[in-house]
Amino acid sequence: MDQAWQYEEDFWQAGIEGRAAEHYARVLATDAFVVVPDRVLTRDDLIHQWQSRAAWAEYTLSERRDVLINGETAVLSYRVSARQVDGHLYNARVSSVYTWITGWALAFRQHTPDTGSDPRLAPPVDQP
């Protein structure tokens, strides 16, 4: 499970360094999806949309919890507090499900923004 936690840290760090699309391309399972308020995003959606996403300036992960199921599925949960380079804040509860393929692969993630978070900072979605 340490590798799965490292992938979570790597995702947020990649968001600072402008390489979140590359990170997702490497760790997402083929049929993975992410649930954000009002949307479900597929693997392709995520990779495409993170290519032009504004960078994070900083982030903190806290309140970490995890459980290993069957030795092949790990569920991680944590709180993220992040600030975008323009100063907007994003606070959310994040849950991620990893499955063991030839290493951990991200199969599912859900972001639930905390009260007071700027909803514009949820993971990127195309506007209708």
mmCIF file of C-alpha atoms in Angstrom:
data_model
loop_
_atom_site.group_PDB
_atom_site.id
_atom_site.type_symbol
_atom_site.label_atom_id
_atom_site.label_comp_id
_atom_site.label_asym_id
_atom_site.label_seq_id
_atom_site.Cartn_x
_atom_site.Cartn_y
_atom_site.Cartn_z
ATOM 1 C CA MET A 1 0.000 0.000 0.000
ATOM 2 C CA ASP A 2 2.988 2.298 0.372
ATOM 3 C CA GLN A 3 3.194 2.523 -3.432
ATOM 4 C CA ALA A 4 -0.480 3.565 -3.643
ATOM 5 C CA TRP A 5 0.118 6.323 -1.064
ATOM 6 C CA GLN A 6 3.183 7.426 -3.004
ATOM 7 C CA TYR A 7 1.015 7.712 -6.144
ATOM 8 C CA GLU A 8 -1.360 10.022 -4.249
ATOM 9 C CA GLU A 9 1.526 12.251 -3.145
ATOM 10 C CA ASP A 10 2.978 12.112 -6.668
ATOM 11 C CA PHE A 11 -0.358 13.237 -8.162
ATOM 12 C CA TRP A 12 -0.497 16.406 -6.077
ATOM 13 C CA GLN A 13 3.196 17.128 -6.623
ATOM 14 C CA ALA A 14 2.709 16.583 -10.361
ATOM 15 C CA GLY A 15 -0.046 19.225 -10.172
ATOM 16 C CA ILE A 16 2.526 21.702 -8.881
ATOM 17 C CA GLU A 17 5.054 20.758 -11.547
ATOM 18 C CA GLY A 18 2.587 20.773 -14.455
ATOM 19 C CA ARG A 19 2.821 17.048 -15.119
ATOM 20 C CA ALA A 20 -0.502 15.752 -13.771
ATOM 21 C CA ALA A 21 -1.560 14.463 -17.220
ATOM 22 C CA GLU A 22 1.659 12.455 -17.423
ATOM 23 C CA HIS A 23 1.069 11.097 -13.911
ATOM 24 C CA TYR A 24 -2.485 10.030 -14.740
ATOM 25 C CA ALA A 25 -1.339 8.372 -17.981
ATOM 26 C CA ARG A 26 1.111 6.300 -15.955
ATOM 27 C CA VAL A 27 -1.043 5.245 -12.976
ATOM 28 C CA LEU A 28 -4.671 5.107 -14.157
ATOM 29 C CA ALA A 29 -6.163 1.724 -14.939
ATOM 30 C CA THR A 30 -7.574 1.475 -18.461
ATOM 31 C CA ASP A 31 -11.196 1.714 -17.318
ATOM 32 C CA ALA A 32 -10.572 4.120 -14.400
ATOM 33 C CA PHE A 33 -12.832 7.064 -13.627
ATOM 34 C CA VAL A 34 -13.015 9.974 -11.213
ATOM 35 C CA VAL A 35 -16.185 11.368 -9.651
ATOM 36 C CA VAL A 36 -16.274 15.113 -9.026
ATOM 37 C CA PRO A 37 -19.291 17.283 -8.247
ATOM 38 C CA ASP A 38 -21.740 16.975 -11.148
ATOM 39 C CA ARG A 39 -19.456 14.840 -13.340
ATOM 40 C CA VAL A 40 -17.839 11.480 -13.896
ATOM 41 C CA LEU A 41 -14.565 11.729 -15.794
ATOM 42 C CA THR A 42 -12.985 8.884 -17.724
ATOM 43 C CA ARG A 43 -9.273 8.190 -18.025
ATOM 44 C CA ASP A 44 -9.089 9.969 -21.390
ATOM 45 C CA ASP A 45 -11.043 12.974 -20.046
ATOM 46 C CA LEU A 46 -8.629 13.341 -17.147
ATOM 47 C CA ILE A 47 -5.462 13.075 -19.190
ATOM 48 C CA HIS A 48 -6.759 15.563 -21.769
ATOM 49 C CA GLN A 49 -8.030 18.110 -19.253
ATOM 50 C CA TRP A 50 -4.931 18.058 -17.060
ATOM 51 C CA GLN A 51 -2.777 18.998 -20.064
ATOM 52 C CA SER A 52 -3.954 22.614 -19.780
ATOM 53 C CA ARG A 53 -4.766 22.774 -16.061
ATOM 54 C CA ALA A 54 -3.366 25.659 -14.001
ATOM 55 C CA ALA A 55 -0.762 24.556 -11.489
ATOM 56 C CA TRP A 56 -1.141 24.204 -7.743
ATOM 57 C CA ALA A 57 1.162 26.366 -5.644
ATOM 58 C CA GLU A 58 1.051 24.073 -2.609
ATOM 59 C CA TYR A 59 -0.891 21.244 -1.001
ATOM 60 C CA THR A 60 -1.182 19.326 2.250
ATOM 61 C CA LEU A 61 -2.602 15.821 2.731
ATOM 62 C CA SER A 62 -3.958 14.928 6.170
ATOM 63 C CA GLU A 63 -6.369 12.594 7.985
ATOM 64 C CA ARG A 64 -5.047 9.592 6.066
ATOM 65 C CA ARG A 65 -6.869 6.286 6.287
ATOM 66 C CA ASP A 66 -6.481 3.088 4.307
ATOM 67 C CA VAL A 67 -7.718 -0.465 4.140
ATOM 68 C CA LEU A 68 -6.407 -3.417 2.146
ATOM 69 C CA ILE A 69 -9.118 -5.675 0.719
ATOM 70 C CA ASN A 70 -8.291 -9.197 -0.532
ATOM 71 C CA GLY A 71 -4.634 -8.234 -0.892
ATOM 72 C CA GLU A 72 -5.469 -6.860 -4.355
ATOM 73 C CA THR A 73 -7.542 -3.760 -3.641
ATOM 74 C CA ALA A 74 -6.606 -0.788 -1.493
ATOM 75 C CA VAL A 75 -8.929 2.038 -0.467
ATOM 76 C CA LEU A 76 -7.265 5.294 0.572
ATOM 77 C CA SER A 77 -8.999 8.304 2.073
ATOM 78 C CA TYR A 78 -7.595 11.677 3.063
ATOM 79 C CA ARG A 79 -8.232 15.385 3.264
ATOM 80 C CA VAL A 80 -6.435 17.701 0.847
ATOM 81 C CA SER A 81 -5.890 21.409 1.306
ATOM 82 C CA ALA A 82 -4.443 23.001 -1.807
ATOM 83 C CA ARG A 83 -3.845 26.504 -3.082
ATOM 84 C CA GLN A 84 -3.722 27.311 -6.754
ATOM 85 C CA VAL A 85 -1.071 29.728 -8.077
ATOM 86 C CA ASP A 86 -3.751 32.454 -8.344
ATOM 87 C CA GLY A 87 -4.520 32.065 -4.620
ATOM 88 C CA HIS A 88 -7.812 30.136 -4.829
ATOM 89 C CA LEU A 89 -8.166 27.449 -2.168
ATOM 90 C CA TYR A 90 -9.384 23.900 -2.642
ATOM 91 C CA ASN A 91 -10.269 21.711 0.351
ATOM 92 C CA ALA A 92 -11.741 18.275 -0.186
ATOM 93 C CA ARG A 93 -12.115 14.759 1.088
ATOM 94 C CA VAL A 94 -10.595 12.373 -1.437
ATOM 95 C CA SER A 95 -11.111 8.627 -1.697
ATOM 96 C CA SER A 96 -9.079 6.503 -4.081
ATOM 97 C CA VAL A 97 -9.323 2.830 -4.972
ATOM 98 C CA TYR A 98 -6.222 1.064 -6.246
ATOM 99 C CA THR A 99 -6.123 -2.404 -7.732
ATOM 100 C CA TRP A 100 -3.089 -4.638 -8.090
ATOM 101 C CA ILE A 101 -2.313 -5.418 -11.741
ATOM 102 C CA THR A 102 1.479 -5.569 -12.150
ATOM 103 C CA GLY A 103 1.722 -2.916 -9.455
ATOM 104 C CA TRP A 104 -0.907 -0.605 -8.019
ATOM 105 C CA ALA A 105 -3.165 1.083 -10.590
ATOM 106 C CA LEU A 106 -5.716 3.778 -9.768
ATOM 107 C CA ALA A 107 -9.185 2.484 -10.638
ATOM 108 C CA PHE A 108 -11.409 5.078 -8.968
ATOM 109 C CA ARG A 109 -11.193 8.433 -7.190
ATOM 110 C CA GLN A 110 -13.853 10.701 -5.724
ATOM 111 C CA HIS A 111 -13.458 14.322 -4.652
ATOM 112 C CA THR A 112 -15.949 15.740 -2.161
ATOM 113 C CA PRO A 113 -15.222 19.453 -1.650
ATOM 114 C CA ASP A 114 -15.312 20.682 1.939
ATOM 115 C CA THR A 115 -17.518 23.629 2.800
ATOM 116 C CA GLY A 116 -15.914 26.896 1.827
ATOM 117 C CA SER A 117 -13.795 25.443 -0.944
ATOM 118 C CA ASP A 118 -13.743 27.202 -4.285
ATOM 119 C CA PRO A 119 -15.698 24.795 -6.552
ATOM 120 C CA ARG A 120 -13.780 26.087 -9.577
ATOM 121 C CA LEU A 121 -10.761 24.213 -8.269
ATOM 122 C CA ALA A 122 -12.274 20.761 -8.331
ATOM 123 C CA PRO A 123 -10.467 18.491 -10.771
ATOM 124 C CA PRO A 124 -10.956 19.916 -14.250
ATOM 125 C CA VAL A 125 -14.149 19.427 -16.205
ATOM 126 C CA ASP A 126 -15.199 20.715 -19.592
ATOM 127 C CA GLN A 127 -17.793 23.424 -19.316
ATOM 128 C CA PRO A 128 -21.062 22.793 -21.201
#
